[in-house]
Short mmCIF file of N, CA and C in Angstrom, two decimals:
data_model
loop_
_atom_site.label_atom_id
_atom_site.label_comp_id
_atom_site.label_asym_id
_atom_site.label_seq_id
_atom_site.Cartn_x
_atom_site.Cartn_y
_atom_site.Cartn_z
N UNK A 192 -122.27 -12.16 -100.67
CA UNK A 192 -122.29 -13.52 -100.15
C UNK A 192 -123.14 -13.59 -98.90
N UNK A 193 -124.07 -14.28 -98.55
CA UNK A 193 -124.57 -15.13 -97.59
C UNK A 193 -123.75 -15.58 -96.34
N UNK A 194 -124.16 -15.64 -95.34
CA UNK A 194 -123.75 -15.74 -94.00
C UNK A 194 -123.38 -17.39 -94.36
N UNK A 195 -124.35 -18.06 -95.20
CA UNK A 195 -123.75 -19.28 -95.26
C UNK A 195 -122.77 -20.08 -96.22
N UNK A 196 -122.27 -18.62 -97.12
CA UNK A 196 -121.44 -19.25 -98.14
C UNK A 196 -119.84 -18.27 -97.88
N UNK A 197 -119.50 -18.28 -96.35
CA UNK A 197 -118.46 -17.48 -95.78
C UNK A 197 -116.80 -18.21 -96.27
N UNK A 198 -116.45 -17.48 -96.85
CA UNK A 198 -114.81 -18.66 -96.71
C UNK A 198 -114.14 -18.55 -95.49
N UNK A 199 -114.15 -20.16 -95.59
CA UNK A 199 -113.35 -20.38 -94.23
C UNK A 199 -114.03 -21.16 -93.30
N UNK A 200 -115.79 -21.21 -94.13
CA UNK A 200 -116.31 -21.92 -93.05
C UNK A 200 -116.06 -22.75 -92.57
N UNK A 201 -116.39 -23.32 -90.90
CA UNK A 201 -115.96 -24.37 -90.09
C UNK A 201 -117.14 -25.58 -90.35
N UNK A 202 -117.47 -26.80 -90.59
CA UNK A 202 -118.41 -27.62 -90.50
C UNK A 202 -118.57 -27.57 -88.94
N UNK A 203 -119.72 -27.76 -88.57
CA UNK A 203 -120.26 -28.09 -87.40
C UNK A 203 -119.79 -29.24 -86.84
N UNK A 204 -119.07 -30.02 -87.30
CA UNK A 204 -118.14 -30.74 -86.28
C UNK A 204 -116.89 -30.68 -85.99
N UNK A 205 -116.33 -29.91 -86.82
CA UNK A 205 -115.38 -28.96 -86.42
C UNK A 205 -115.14 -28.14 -85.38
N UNK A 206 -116.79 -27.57 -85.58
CA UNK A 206 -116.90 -26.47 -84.13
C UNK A 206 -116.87 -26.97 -82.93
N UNK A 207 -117.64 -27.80 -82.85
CA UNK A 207 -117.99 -29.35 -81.76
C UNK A 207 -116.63 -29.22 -81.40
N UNK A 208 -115.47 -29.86 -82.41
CA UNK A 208 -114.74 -30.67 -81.76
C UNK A 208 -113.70 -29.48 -81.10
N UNK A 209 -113.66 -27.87 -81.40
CA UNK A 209 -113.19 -27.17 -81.63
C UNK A 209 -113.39 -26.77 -79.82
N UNK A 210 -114.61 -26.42 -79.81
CA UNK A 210 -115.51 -26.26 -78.42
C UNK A 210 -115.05 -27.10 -77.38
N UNK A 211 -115.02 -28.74 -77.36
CA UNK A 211 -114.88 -29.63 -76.47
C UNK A 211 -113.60 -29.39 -75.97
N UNK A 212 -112.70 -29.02 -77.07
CA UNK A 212 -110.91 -28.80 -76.38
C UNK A 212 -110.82 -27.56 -75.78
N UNK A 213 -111.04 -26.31 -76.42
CA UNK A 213 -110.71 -24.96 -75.97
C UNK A 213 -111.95 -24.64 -75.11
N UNK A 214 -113.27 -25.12 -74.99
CA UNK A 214 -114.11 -24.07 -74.52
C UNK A 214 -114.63 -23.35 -74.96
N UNK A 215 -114.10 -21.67 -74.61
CA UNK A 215 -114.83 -21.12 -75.50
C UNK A 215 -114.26 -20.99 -76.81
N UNK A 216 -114.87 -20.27 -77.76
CA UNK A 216 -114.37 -20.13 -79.61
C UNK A 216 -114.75 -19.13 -79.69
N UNK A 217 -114.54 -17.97 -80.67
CA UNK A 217 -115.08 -17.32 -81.63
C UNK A 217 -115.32 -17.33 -82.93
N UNK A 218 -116.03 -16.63 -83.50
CA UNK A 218 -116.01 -16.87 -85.20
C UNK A 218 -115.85 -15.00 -85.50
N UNK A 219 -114.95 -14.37 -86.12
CA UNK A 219 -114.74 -13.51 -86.83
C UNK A 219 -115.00 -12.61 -87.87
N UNK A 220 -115.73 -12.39 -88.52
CA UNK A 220 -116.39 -12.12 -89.62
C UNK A 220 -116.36 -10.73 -90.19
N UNK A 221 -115.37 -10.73 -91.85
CA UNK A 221 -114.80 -9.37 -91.58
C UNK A 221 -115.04 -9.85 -93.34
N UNK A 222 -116.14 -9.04 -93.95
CA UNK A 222 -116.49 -9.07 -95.55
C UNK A 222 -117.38 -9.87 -95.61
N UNK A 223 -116.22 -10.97 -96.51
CA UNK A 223 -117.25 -12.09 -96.80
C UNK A 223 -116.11 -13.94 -96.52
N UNK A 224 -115.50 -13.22 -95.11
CA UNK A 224 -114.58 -14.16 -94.77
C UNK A 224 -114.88 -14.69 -93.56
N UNK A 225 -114.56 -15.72 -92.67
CA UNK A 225 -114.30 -15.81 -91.44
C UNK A 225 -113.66 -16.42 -90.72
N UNK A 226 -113.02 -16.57 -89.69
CA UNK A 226 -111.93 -17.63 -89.24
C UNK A 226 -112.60 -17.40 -87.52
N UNK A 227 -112.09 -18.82 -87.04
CA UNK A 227 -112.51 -19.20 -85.45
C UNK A 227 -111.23 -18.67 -84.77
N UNK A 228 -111.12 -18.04 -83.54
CA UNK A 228 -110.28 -18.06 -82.66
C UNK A 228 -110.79 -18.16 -81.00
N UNK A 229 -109.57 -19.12 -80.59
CA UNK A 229 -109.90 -19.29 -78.91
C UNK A 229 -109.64 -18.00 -78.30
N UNK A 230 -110.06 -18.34 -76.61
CA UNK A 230 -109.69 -17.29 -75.94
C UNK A 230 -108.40 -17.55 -75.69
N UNK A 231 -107.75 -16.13 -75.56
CA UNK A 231 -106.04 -16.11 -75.22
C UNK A 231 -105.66 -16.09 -73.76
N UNK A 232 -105.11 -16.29 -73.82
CA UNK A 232 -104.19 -17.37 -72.40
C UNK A 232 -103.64 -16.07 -71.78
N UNK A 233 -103.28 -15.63 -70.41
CA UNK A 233 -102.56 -15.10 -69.98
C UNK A 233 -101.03 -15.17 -70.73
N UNK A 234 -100.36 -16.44 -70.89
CA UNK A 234 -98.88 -16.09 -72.00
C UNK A 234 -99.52 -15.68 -73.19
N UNK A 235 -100.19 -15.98 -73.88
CA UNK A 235 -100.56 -15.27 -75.30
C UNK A 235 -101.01 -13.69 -74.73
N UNK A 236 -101.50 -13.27 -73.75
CA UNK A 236 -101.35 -11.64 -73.91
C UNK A 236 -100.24 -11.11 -73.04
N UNK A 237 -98.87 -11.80 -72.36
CA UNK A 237 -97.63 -11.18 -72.20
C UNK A 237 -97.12 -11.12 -72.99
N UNK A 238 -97.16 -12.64 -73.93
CA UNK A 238 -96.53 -12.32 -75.36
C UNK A 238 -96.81 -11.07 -76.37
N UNK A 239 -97.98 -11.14 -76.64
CA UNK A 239 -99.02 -9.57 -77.51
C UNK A 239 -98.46 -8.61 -76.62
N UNK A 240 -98.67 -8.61 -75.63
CA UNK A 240 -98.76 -7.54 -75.27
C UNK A 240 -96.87 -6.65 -75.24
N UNK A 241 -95.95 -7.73 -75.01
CA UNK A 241 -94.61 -7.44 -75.02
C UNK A 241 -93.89 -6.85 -76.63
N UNK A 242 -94.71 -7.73 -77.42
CA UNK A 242 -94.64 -7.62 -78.82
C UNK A 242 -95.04 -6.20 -79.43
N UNK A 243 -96.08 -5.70 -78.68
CA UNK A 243 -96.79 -4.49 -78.91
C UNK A 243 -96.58 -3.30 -79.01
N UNK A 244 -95.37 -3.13 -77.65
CA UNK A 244 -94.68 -2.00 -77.01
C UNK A 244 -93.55 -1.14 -78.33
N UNK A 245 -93.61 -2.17 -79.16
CA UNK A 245 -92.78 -1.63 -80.30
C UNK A 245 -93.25 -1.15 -81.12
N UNK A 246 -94.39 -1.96 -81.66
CA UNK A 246 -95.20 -1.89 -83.02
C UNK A 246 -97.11 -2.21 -82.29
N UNK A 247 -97.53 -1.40 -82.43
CA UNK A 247 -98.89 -1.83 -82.04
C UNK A 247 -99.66 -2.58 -82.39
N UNK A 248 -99.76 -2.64 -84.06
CA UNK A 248 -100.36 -4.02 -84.65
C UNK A 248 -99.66 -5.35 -84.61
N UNK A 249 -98.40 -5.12 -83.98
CA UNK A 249 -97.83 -6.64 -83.50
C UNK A 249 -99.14 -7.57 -82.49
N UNK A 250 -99.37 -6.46 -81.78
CA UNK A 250 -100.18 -7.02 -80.68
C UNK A 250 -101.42 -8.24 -81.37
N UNK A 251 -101.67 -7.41 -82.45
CA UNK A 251 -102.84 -7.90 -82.72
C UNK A 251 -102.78 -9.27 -84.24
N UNK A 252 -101.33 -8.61 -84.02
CA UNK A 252 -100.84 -9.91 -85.00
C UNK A 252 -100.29 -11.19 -84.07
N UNK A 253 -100.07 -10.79 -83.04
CA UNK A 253 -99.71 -12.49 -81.97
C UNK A 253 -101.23 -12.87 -81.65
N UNK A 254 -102.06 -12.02 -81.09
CA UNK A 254 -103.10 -12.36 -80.68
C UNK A 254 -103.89 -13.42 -81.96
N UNK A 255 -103.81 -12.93 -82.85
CA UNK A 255 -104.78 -13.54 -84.37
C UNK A 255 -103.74 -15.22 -84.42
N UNK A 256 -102.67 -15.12 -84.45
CA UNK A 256 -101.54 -16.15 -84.98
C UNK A 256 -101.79 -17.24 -83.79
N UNK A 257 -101.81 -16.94 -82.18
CA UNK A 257 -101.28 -17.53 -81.51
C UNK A 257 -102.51 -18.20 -80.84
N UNK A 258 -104.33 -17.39 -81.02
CA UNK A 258 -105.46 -17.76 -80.74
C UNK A 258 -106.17 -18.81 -81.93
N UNK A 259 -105.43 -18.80 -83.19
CA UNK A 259 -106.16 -19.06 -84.64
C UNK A 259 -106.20 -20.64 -84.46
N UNK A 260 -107.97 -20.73 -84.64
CA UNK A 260 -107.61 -22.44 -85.40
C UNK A 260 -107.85 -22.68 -86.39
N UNK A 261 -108.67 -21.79 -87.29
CA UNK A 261 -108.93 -21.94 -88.66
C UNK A 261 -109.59 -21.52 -89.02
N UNK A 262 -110.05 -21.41 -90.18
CA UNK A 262 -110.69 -20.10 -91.34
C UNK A 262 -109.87 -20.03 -92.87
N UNK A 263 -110.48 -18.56 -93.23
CA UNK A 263 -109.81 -18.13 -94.26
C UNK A 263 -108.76 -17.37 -93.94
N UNK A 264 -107.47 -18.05 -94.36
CA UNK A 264 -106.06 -17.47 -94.08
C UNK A 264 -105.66 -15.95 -94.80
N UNK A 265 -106.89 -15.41 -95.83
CA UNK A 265 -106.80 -14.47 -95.95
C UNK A 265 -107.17 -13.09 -95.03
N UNK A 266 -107.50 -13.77 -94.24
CA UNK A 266 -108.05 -12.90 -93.12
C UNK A 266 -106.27 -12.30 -92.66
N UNK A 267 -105.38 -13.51 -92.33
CA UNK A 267 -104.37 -13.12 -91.83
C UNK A 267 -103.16 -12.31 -93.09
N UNK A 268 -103.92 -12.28 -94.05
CA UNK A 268 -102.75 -12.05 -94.90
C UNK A 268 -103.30 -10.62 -95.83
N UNK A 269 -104.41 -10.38 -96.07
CA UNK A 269 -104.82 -9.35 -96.65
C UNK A 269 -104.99 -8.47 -95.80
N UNK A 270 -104.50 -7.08 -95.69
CA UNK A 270 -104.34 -5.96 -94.74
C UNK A 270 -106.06 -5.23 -94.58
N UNK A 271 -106.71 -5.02 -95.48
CA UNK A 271 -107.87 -4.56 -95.34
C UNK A 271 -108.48 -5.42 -94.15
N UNK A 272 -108.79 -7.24 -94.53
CA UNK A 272 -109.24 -7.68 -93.63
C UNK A 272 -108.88 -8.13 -92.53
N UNK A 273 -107.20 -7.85 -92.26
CA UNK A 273 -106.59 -8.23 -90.89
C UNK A 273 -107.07 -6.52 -90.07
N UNK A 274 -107.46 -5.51 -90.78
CA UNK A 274 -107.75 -4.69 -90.14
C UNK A 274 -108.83 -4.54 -89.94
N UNK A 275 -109.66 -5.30 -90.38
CA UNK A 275 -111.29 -5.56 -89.87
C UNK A 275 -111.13 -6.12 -88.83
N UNK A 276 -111.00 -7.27 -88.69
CA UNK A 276 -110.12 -8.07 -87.55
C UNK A 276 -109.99 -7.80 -86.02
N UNK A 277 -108.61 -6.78 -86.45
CA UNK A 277 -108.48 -6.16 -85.49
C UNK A 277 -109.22 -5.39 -84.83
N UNK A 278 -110.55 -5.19 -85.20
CA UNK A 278 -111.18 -3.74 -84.86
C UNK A 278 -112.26 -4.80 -83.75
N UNK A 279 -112.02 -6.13 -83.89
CA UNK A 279 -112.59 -6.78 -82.43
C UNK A 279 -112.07 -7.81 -81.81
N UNK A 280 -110.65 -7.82 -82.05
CA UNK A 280 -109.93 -8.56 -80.96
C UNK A 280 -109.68 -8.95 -79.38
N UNK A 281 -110.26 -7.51 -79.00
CA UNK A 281 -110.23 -7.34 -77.76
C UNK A 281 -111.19 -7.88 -77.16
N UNK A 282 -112.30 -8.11 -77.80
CA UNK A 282 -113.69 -9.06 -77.58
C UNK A 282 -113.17 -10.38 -76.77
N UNK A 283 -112.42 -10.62 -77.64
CA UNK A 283 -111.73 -12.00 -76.59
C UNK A 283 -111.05 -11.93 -75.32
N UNK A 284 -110.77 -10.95 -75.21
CA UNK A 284 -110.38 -10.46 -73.66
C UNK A 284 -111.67 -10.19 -72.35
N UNK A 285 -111.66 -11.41 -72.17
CA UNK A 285 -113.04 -11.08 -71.20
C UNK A 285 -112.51 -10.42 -69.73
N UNK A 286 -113.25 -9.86 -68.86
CA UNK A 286 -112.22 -9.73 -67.73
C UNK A 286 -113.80 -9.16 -66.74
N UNK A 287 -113.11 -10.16 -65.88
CA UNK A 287 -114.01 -10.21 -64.16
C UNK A 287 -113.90 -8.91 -63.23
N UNK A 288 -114.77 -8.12 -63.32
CA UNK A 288 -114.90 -7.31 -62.40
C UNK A 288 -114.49 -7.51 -60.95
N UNK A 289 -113.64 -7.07 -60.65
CA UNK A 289 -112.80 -7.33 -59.30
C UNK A 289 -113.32 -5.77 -58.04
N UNK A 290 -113.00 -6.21 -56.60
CA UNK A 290 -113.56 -5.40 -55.84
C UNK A 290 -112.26 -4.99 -55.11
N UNK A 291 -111.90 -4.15 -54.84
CA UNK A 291 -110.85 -4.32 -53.08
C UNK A 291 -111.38 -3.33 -52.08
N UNK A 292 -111.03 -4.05 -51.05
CA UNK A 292 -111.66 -3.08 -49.52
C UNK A 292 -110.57 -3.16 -48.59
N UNK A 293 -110.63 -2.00 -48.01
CA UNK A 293 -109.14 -1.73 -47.66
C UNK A 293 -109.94 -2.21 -45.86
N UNK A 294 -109.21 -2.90 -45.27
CA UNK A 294 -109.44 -3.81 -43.98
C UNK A 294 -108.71 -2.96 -42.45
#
Protein backbone atom coordinates (compact mmCIF):
# COMPACT_ATOMS: atom_id res chain seq x y z
CA UNK A 1 0.00 0.00 0.00
CA UNK A 2 0.89 3.61 -0.73
CA UNK A 3 1.49 6.29 1.80
CA UNK A 4 -1.78 7.48 0.39
CA UNK A 5 -4.04 4.57 0.65
CA UNK A 6 -3.11 4.17 4.73
CA UNK A 7 -6.16 2.92 6.91
CA UNK A 8 -7.18 5.22 9.12
CA UNK A 9 -6.48 8.03 7.08
CA UNK A 10 -7.34 11.51 8.52
CA UNK A 11 -8.86 14.01 5.67
CA UNK A 12 -7.08 17.17 5.81
CA UNK A 13 -9.69 18.82 7.61
CA UNK A 14 -9.69 16.69 10.11
CA UNK A 15 -6.08 17.39 10.67
CA UNK A 16 -6.84 21.21 10.52
CA UNK A 17 -9.41 20.85 12.88
CA UNK A 18 -7.38 18.32 14.91
CA UNK A 19 -4.25 20.91 15.01
CA UNK A 20 -6.38 24.10 15.93
CA UNK A 21 -7.58 22.28 19.34
CA UNK A 22 -4.53 20.22 20.51
CA UNK A 23 -1.62 21.93 18.75
CA UNK A 24 0.62 19.72 18.21
CA UNK A 25 -0.52 16.00 16.49
CA UNK A 26 1.18 13.11 15.37
CA UNK A 27 0.52 10.60 12.71
CA UNK A 28 1.86 6.97 13.51
CA UNK A 29 2.59 4.70 10.90
CA UNK A 30 3.16 1.09 11.64
CA UNK A 31 2.58 -1.36 8.12
CA UNK A 32 0.09 -0.20 6.21
CA UNK A 33 -1.97 1.56 9.08
CA UNK A 34 -2.03 4.85 10.83
CA UNK A 35 -3.68 6.69 13.60
CA UNK A 36 -3.07 10.57 14.92
CA UNK A 37 -2.10 11.13 18.50
CA UNK A 38 -1.71 14.43 20.66
CA UNK A 39 0.96 15.31 22.88
CA UNK A 40 0.43 13.85 26.46
CA UNK A 41 -0.28 15.99 29.27
CA UNK A 42 1.70 15.81 32.38
CA UNK A 43 -1.65 13.65 34.02
CA UNK A 44 -1.56 11.37 31.00
CA UNK A 45 2.21 10.49 31.87
CA UNK A 46 1.49 10.14 35.91
CA UNK A 47 -1.22 8.15 34.80
CA UNK A 48 1.23 5.84 32.16
CA UNK A 49 3.60 6.16 34.02
CA UNK A 50 1.80 4.82 37.53
CA UNK A 51 0.12 2.19 35.34
CA UNK A 52 3.54 1.02 34.19
CA UNK A 53 5.25 0.16 37.45
CA UNK A 54 3.28 -3.10 37.23
CA UNK A 55 3.13 -4.06 33.71
CA UNK A 56 5.34 -2.09 31.29
CA UNK A 57 3.27 -2.16 28.21
CA UNK A 58 0.49 -0.65 30.37
CA UNK A 59 2.47 2.44 29.97
CA UNK A 60 2.22 2.42 26.51
CA UNK A 61 -1.23 1.27 26.45
CA UNK A 62 -2.54 4.60 28.52
CA UNK A 63 -0.29 6.64 26.54
CA UNK A 64 -1.91 5.26 22.90
CA UNK A 65 -5.74 5.24 24.64
CA UNK A 66 -5.52 8.48 26.50
CA UNK A 67 -3.38 10.64 23.53
CA UNK A 68 -5.66 8.85 20.52
CA UNK A 69 -7.90 10.81 18.25
CA UNK A 70 -8.22 8.62 15.46
CA UNK A 71 -7.05 6.21 12.93
CA UNK A 72 -7.13 2.61 12.41
CA UNK A 73 -8.33 1.04 15.66
CA UNK A 74 -6.40 -1.84 14.63
CA UNK A 75 -3.43 -0.30 15.51
CA UNK A 76 -4.84 -0.52 19.15
CA UNK A 77 -6.04 -3.94 18.96
CA UNK A 78 -3.66 -6.09 16.86
CA UNK A 79 -0.47 -6.90 18.99
CA UNK A 80 2.05 -6.92 16.10
CA UNK A 81 0.99 -3.35 15.32
CA UNK A 82 0.42 -1.97 18.88
CA UNK A 83 4.02 -3.13 19.07
CA UNK A 84 5.15 -1.17 16.19
CA UNK A 85 3.58 1.59 17.92
CA UNK A 86 5.13 1.36 20.78
CA UNK A 87 8.56 1.33 19.44
CA UNK A 88 7.87 5.39 19.05
CA UNK A 89 5.82 6.57 21.65
CA UNK A 90 8.22 8.26 23.44
CA UNK A 91 8.61 10.63 20.40
CA UNK A 92 5.78 12.41 21.94
CA UNK A 93 7.54 13.14 24.98
CA UNK A 94 9.33 16.22 24.08
CA UNK A 95 11.41 17.64 26.94
CA UNK A 96 13.35 21.13 27.40
CA UNK A 97 16.75 20.99 28.23
CA UNK A 98 17.00 22.50 31.66
CA UNK A 99 20.28 24.12 33.35
CA UNK A 100 20.95 24.52 37.30
CA UNK A 101 23.76 26.64 38.87
CA UNK A 102 24.37 26.29 42.21
CA UNK A 103 24.40 30.29 43.61
Amino acid sequence: MSKGNLVGQATPEQIKEWKEKHSDIFAVTVAAHVCYLKKPTRKDLSYASTAGKTDPLKFNEVILRNCWLGGSEEIRTEDNLFMGACGVLDKLIEIEEAEIKKL
